[in-house]
Structures are given as structure tokens and as C-alpha cells.
mmCIF file of C-alpha atoms in Angstrom:
data_model
loop_
_atom_site.group_PDB
_atom_site.id
_atom_site.type_symbol
_atom_site.label_atom_id
_atom_site.label_comp_id
_atom_site.label_asym_id
_atom_site.label_seq_id
_atom_site.Cartn_x
_atom_site.Cartn_y
_atom_site.Cartn_z
ATOM 1 C CA MET A 20 21.186 6.513 1.957
ATOM 2 C CA SER A 21 21.705 2.842 1.446
ATOM 3 C CA ALA A 22 19.665 -0.018 2.812
ATOM 4 C CA ALA A 23 22.692 -0.921 4.947
ATOM 5 C CA THR A 24 22.351 2.329 6.934
ATOM 6 C CA ILE A 25 18.805 1.468 8.003
ATOM 7 C CA SER A 26 18.055 -1.153 10.603
ATOM 8 C CA PRO A 27 15.367 -3.711 9.685
ATOM 9 C CA SER A 28 13.099 -2.101 12.286
ATOM 10 C CA GLN A 29 13.228 1.279 10.495
ATOM 11 C CA CYS A 30 11.268 2.232 7.399
ATOM 12 C CA TYR A 31 13.550 2.790 4.399
ATOM 13 C CA HIS A 32 11.338 5.659 3.208
ATOM 14 C CA CYS A 33 10.430 7.673 6.303
ATOM 15 C CA GLY A 34 12.610 6.201 9.042
ATOM 16 C CA ASP A 35 9.650 5.302 11.262
ATOM 17 C CA ASP A 36 9.554 2.149 13.358
ATOM 18 C CA CYS A 37 8.474 -0.963 11.434
ATOM 19 C CA THR A 38 7.900 -3.102 14.509
ATOM 20 C CA GLY A 39 4.504 -4.749 14.271
ATOM 21 C CA HIS A 40 4.013 -4.027 10.559
ATOM 22 C CA ASP A 41 7.078 -4.632 8.439
ATOM 23 C CA VAL A 42 6.498 -4.536 4.681
ATOM 24 C CA LEU A 43 9.481 -6.015 2.841
ATOM 25 C CA PHE A 44 9.902 -4.936 -0.779
ATOM 26 C CA ASP A 45 12.939 -4.722 -3.041
ATOM 27 C CA GLU A 46 15.093 -5.883 -0.097
ATOM 28 C CA LYS A 47 13.993 -2.818 1.898
ATOM 29 C CA HIS A 48 11.760 -2.518 4.961
ATOM 30 C CA PHE A 49 8.743 -0.183 5.045
ATOM 31 C CA CYS A 50 6.410 0.720 7.916
ATOM 32 C CA CYS A 51 3.299 0.756 5.717
ATOM 33 C CA ASP A 52 2.063 0.193 2.190
ATOM 34 C CA GLY A 53 2.005 3.971 1.645
ATOM 35 C CA CYS A 54 5.761 4.297 2.159
ATOM 36 C CA LYS A 55 6.336 1.274 -0.068
ATOM 37 C CA MET A 56 4.126 2.866 -2.748
ATOM 38 C CA VAL A 57 6.012 6.174 -2.627
ATOM 39 C CA TYR A 58 9.334 4.317 -2.861
ATOM 40 C CA THR A 59 7.994 2.359 -5.855
ATOM 41 C CA ILE A 60 6.898 5.568 -7.615
ATOM 42 C CA LEU A 61 10.251 7.227 -6.938
ATOM 43 C CA SER A 62 12.117 4.154 -8.131
ATOM 44 C CA GLN A 63 10.085 3.807 -11.339
ATOM 45 C CA HIS A 64 10.830 7.433 -12.245
ATOM 46 C CA GLN A 65 14.522 7.388 -11.271
ATOM 47 C CA LEU A 66 13.875 9.781 -8.360
ATOM 48 C CA CYS A 67 15.596 7.764 -5.629
ATOM 49 C CA GLN A 68 18.166 10.527 -5.198
ATOM 50 C CA TYR A 69 15.573 11.743 -2.682
ATOM 51 C CA TYR A 70 17.058 9.218 -0.267
ATOM 52 C CA THR A 71 20.419 10.989 -0.375
ATOM 53 C CA ILE A 72 19.195 14.498 0.559
ATOM 54 C CA GLY A 73 19.368 14.102 4.311
ATOM 55 C CA PRO A 74 19.132 11.804 7.282
ATOM 56 C CA ASP A 75 15.916 10.003 8.164
ATOM 57 C CA ASP A 76 15.049 12.386 10.981
ATOM 58 C CA GLU A 77 14.843 15.228 8.446
ATOM 59 C CA ARG A 78 12.309 13.263 6.406
ATOM 60 C CA ASN A 79 10.194 12.202 9.393
ATOM 61 C CA GLN A 80 8.808 15.519 10.587
ATOM 62 C CA THR A 81 6.048 14.170 12.816
ATOM 63 C CA GLY A 82 8.295 12.664 15.449
ATOM 64 C CA THR A 83 5.605 10.101 16.151
ATOM 65 C CA GLY A 84 5.567 7.972 13.029
ATOM 66 C CA ARG A 85 2.559 6.804 11.091
ATOM 67 C CA LYS A 86 0.498 3.830 12.091
ATOM 68 C CA ALA A 87 -0.071 1.052 9.587
ATOM 69 C CA GLY A 88 -3.461 1.235 7.947
ATOM 70 C CA THR A 89 -4.002 4.974 8.422
ATOM 71 C CA LEU A 90 -3.584 5.749 4.741
ATOM 72 C CA LYS A 91 -6.754 5.570 2.717
ATOM 73 C CA THR A 92 -6.768 3.529 -0.439
ATOM 74 C CA ARG A 93 -7.096 5.176 -3.838
ATOM 75 C CA PRO A 94 -10.691 6.337 -4.335
ATOM 76 C CA ASP A 95 -12.793 4.669 -6.974
ATOM 77 C CA VAL A 96 -12.165 6.661 -10.152
ATOM 78 C CA ALA A 97 -15.855 6.513 -11.124
ATOM 79 C CA ARG A 98 -16.707 8.424 -7.946
ATOM 80 C CA LEU A 99 -14.566 11.311 -9.202
ATOM 81 C CA GLY A 100 -16.458 11.686 -12.482
ATOM 82 C CA PHE A 101 -18.247 14.785 -11.188
ATOM 83 C CA LEU A 102 -14.899 16.607 -11.415
ATOM 84 C CA ASP A 103 -15.238 16.590 -15.214
ATOM 85 C CA HIS A 104 -18.403 18.728 -15.078
ATOM 86 C CA PRO A 105 -17.631 22.216 -16.491
ATOM 87 C CA ASP A 106 -19.267 24.036 -13.548
ATOM 88 C CA ILE A 107 -17.132 22.124 -11.043
ATOM 89 C CA VAL A 108 -13.975 22.646 -13.109
ATOM 90 C CA ALA A 109 -14.687 26.396 -13.244
ATOM 91 C CA GLN A 110 -14.898 26.520 -9.443
ATOM 92 C CA LEU A 111 -11.646 24.613 -8.954
ATOM 93 C CA LEU A 112 -9.477 26.483 -11.448
ATOM 94 C CA GLU A 113 -7.784 29.728 -10.453
ATOM 95 C CA PHE A 114 -6.687 30.434 -14.027
ATOM 96 C CA SER A 115 -7.380 28.703 -17.305
ATOM 97 C CA SER A 116 -6.384 29.202 -20.920
ATOM 98 C CA GLU A 117 -5.991 26.803 -23.827
ATOM 99 C CA SER A 118 -2.391 26.066 -22.865
ATOM 100 C CA ILE A 119 -2.169 26.519 -19.069
ATOM 101 C CA ALA A 120 -4.392 26.032 -16.035
ATOM 102 C CA THR A 121 -3.710 26.518 -12.334
ATOM 103 C CA THR A 122 -5.424 25.129 -9.280
ATOM 104 C CA THR A 123 -4.747 24.582 -5.598
ATOM 105 C CA PHE A 124 -5.480 21.396 -3.699
ATOM 106 C CA TYR A 125 -5.763 21.002 0.043
ATOM 107 C CA ILE A 126 -3.704 17.970 1.086
ATOM 108 C CA PRO A 127 -4.411 17.459 4.807
ATOM 109 C CA THR A 128 -2.136 14.424 5.112
ATOM 110 C CA ILE A 129 1.092 16.260 4.214
ATOM 111 C CA HIS A 130 3.255 15.541 7.222
ATOM 112 C CA CYS A 131 6.913 15.220 6.271
ATOM 113 C CA SER A 132 9.579 16.308 3.835
ATOM 114 C CA SER A 133 8.962 13.091 1.864
ATOM 115 C CA CYS A 134 5.541 14.455 0.947
ATOM 116 C CA LEU A 135 6.980 17.868 0.112
ATOM 117 C CA TRP A 136 9.719 16.484 -2.069
ATOM 118 C CA LEU A 137 7.407 14.180 -3.996
ATOM 119 C CA LEU A 138 4.703 16.826 -4.511
ATOM 120 C CA GLU A 139 7.252 19.376 -5.719
ATOM 121 C CA HIS A 140 8.576 16.869 -8.282
ATOM 122 C CA LEU A 141 5.204 15.947 -9.802
ATOM 123 C CA TYR A 142 6.326 17.442 -13.116
ATOM 124 C CA ARG A 143 8.775 14.542 -13.380
ATOM 125 C CA LEU A 144 5.951 12.034 -12.943
ATOM 126 C CA HIS A 145 3.557 13.465 -15.538
ATOM 127 C CA PRO A 146 4.508 15.532 -18.614
ATOM 128 C CA GLY A 147 1.330 17.622 -18.339
ATOM 129 C CA ILE A 148 2.364 19.155 -15.018
ATOM 130 C CA ARG A 149 4.416 22.299 -15.557
ATOM 131 C CA GLN A 150 4.957 23.256 -11.925
ATOM 132 C CA SER A 151 3.914 22.212 -8.442
ATOM 133 C CA ARG A 152 4.550 24.311 -5.364
ATOM 134 C CA VAL A 153 3.770 23.208 -1.816
ATOM 135 C CA ASP A 154 2.677 25.461 1.038
ATOM 136 C CA PHE A 155 3.399 23.126 3.938
ATOM 137 C CA LEU A 156 1.843 25.335 6.628
ATOM 138 C CA LYS A 157 -1.444 25.601 4.725
ATOM 139 C CA LYS A 158 -1.152 21.952 3.591
ATOM 140 C CA GLN A 159 -1.751 22.968 -0.015
ATOM 141 C CA VAL A 160 -0.184 22.189 -3.362
ATOM 142 C CA HIS A 161 -0.471 24.721 -6.191
ATOM 143 C CA LEU A 162 -0.411 23.102 -9.639
ATOM 144 C CA THR A 163 0.212 24.633 -13.035
ATOM 145 C CA TYR A 164 -0.555 22.184 -15.805
ATOM 146 C CA GLN A 165 -1.377 21.807 -19.488
ATOM 147 C CA PRO A 166 -5.106 21.013 -19.800
ATOM 148 C CA ASP A 167 -4.612 19.255 -23.141
ATOM 149 C CA LYS A 168 -2.293 16.720 -21.443
ATOM 150 C CA LEU A 169 -3.912 16.448 -18.010
ATOM 151 C CA THR A 170 -7.523 16.873 -16.928
#
């Protein structure tokens, strides 16, 4: 998909309406900072072929669009320090060895094929991730990773 195929009132990433909150970045229009952020991540990792896999209506699965400001900002990393505690880690991991660990995360905000595509390509964003598999109906992502490269 090229920017020319999208009207300025449509989000380049998800195809939602940008009227009322149009974020312009890299000569493309986005409906919210979240879509702009995902585009930026994809662009930085040469993953923009995502935009050629289908029309916008296939990426926007909600049919209603997202409202600007509904995405939460990144949590303060210090608040997540408890996740390094061995007892917590043991509860979160489904399998763990010196070379491989697996876990499942509940991702309640998965809502479109953009989310699916990005989550299933996490291994391209971080070398410590071996595999990621999304269960869209359960809103879960199953990760297999190398604990020496990713904690």
C-alpha cells in the first residue's frame, strides 16, 4: 500500500478515520500515536511489507476504529521490577532451561490483524525471541525466548 492509496482522513496503519485527531508523521496520516508508534517500529526494522499484505479493511477488524487517547502509555519500568523476583518468574514461566524459556501473556487490547502481524514477528525485533504465536480468540501471545538474551 502506498500513501497515495490512503486519503488524508484515513490512518495509514489501520485505515481508521483520522478526523478530529490526525497525527502526521513521515508524510503519512495516523489516527493516534499508537498507530504512528507501530509504523515507526515496523519502519525501523524494515517490516513495512506488512502494508502490502491486504487492504485496510482486513487490518481494521473492529469495524469501529480506535479513539485517540485510548492507548495507555508505556508503564514506568521501575514499577515492573517485581517481575525479576525468582518466585514471580517461576509462576510466569511454563518451561525454563538454560537455553529456552516459554511463557504466555494475556494481551487484552489485541483487536486487529496489525496486532497479530506485529506480535508474530517479534523475533525480528529482538534476537532473544525465538518464536511468538498469537491466539487471537484468547487474546494471548505465547513466547519462546532465550533467557540469556532477554529477561
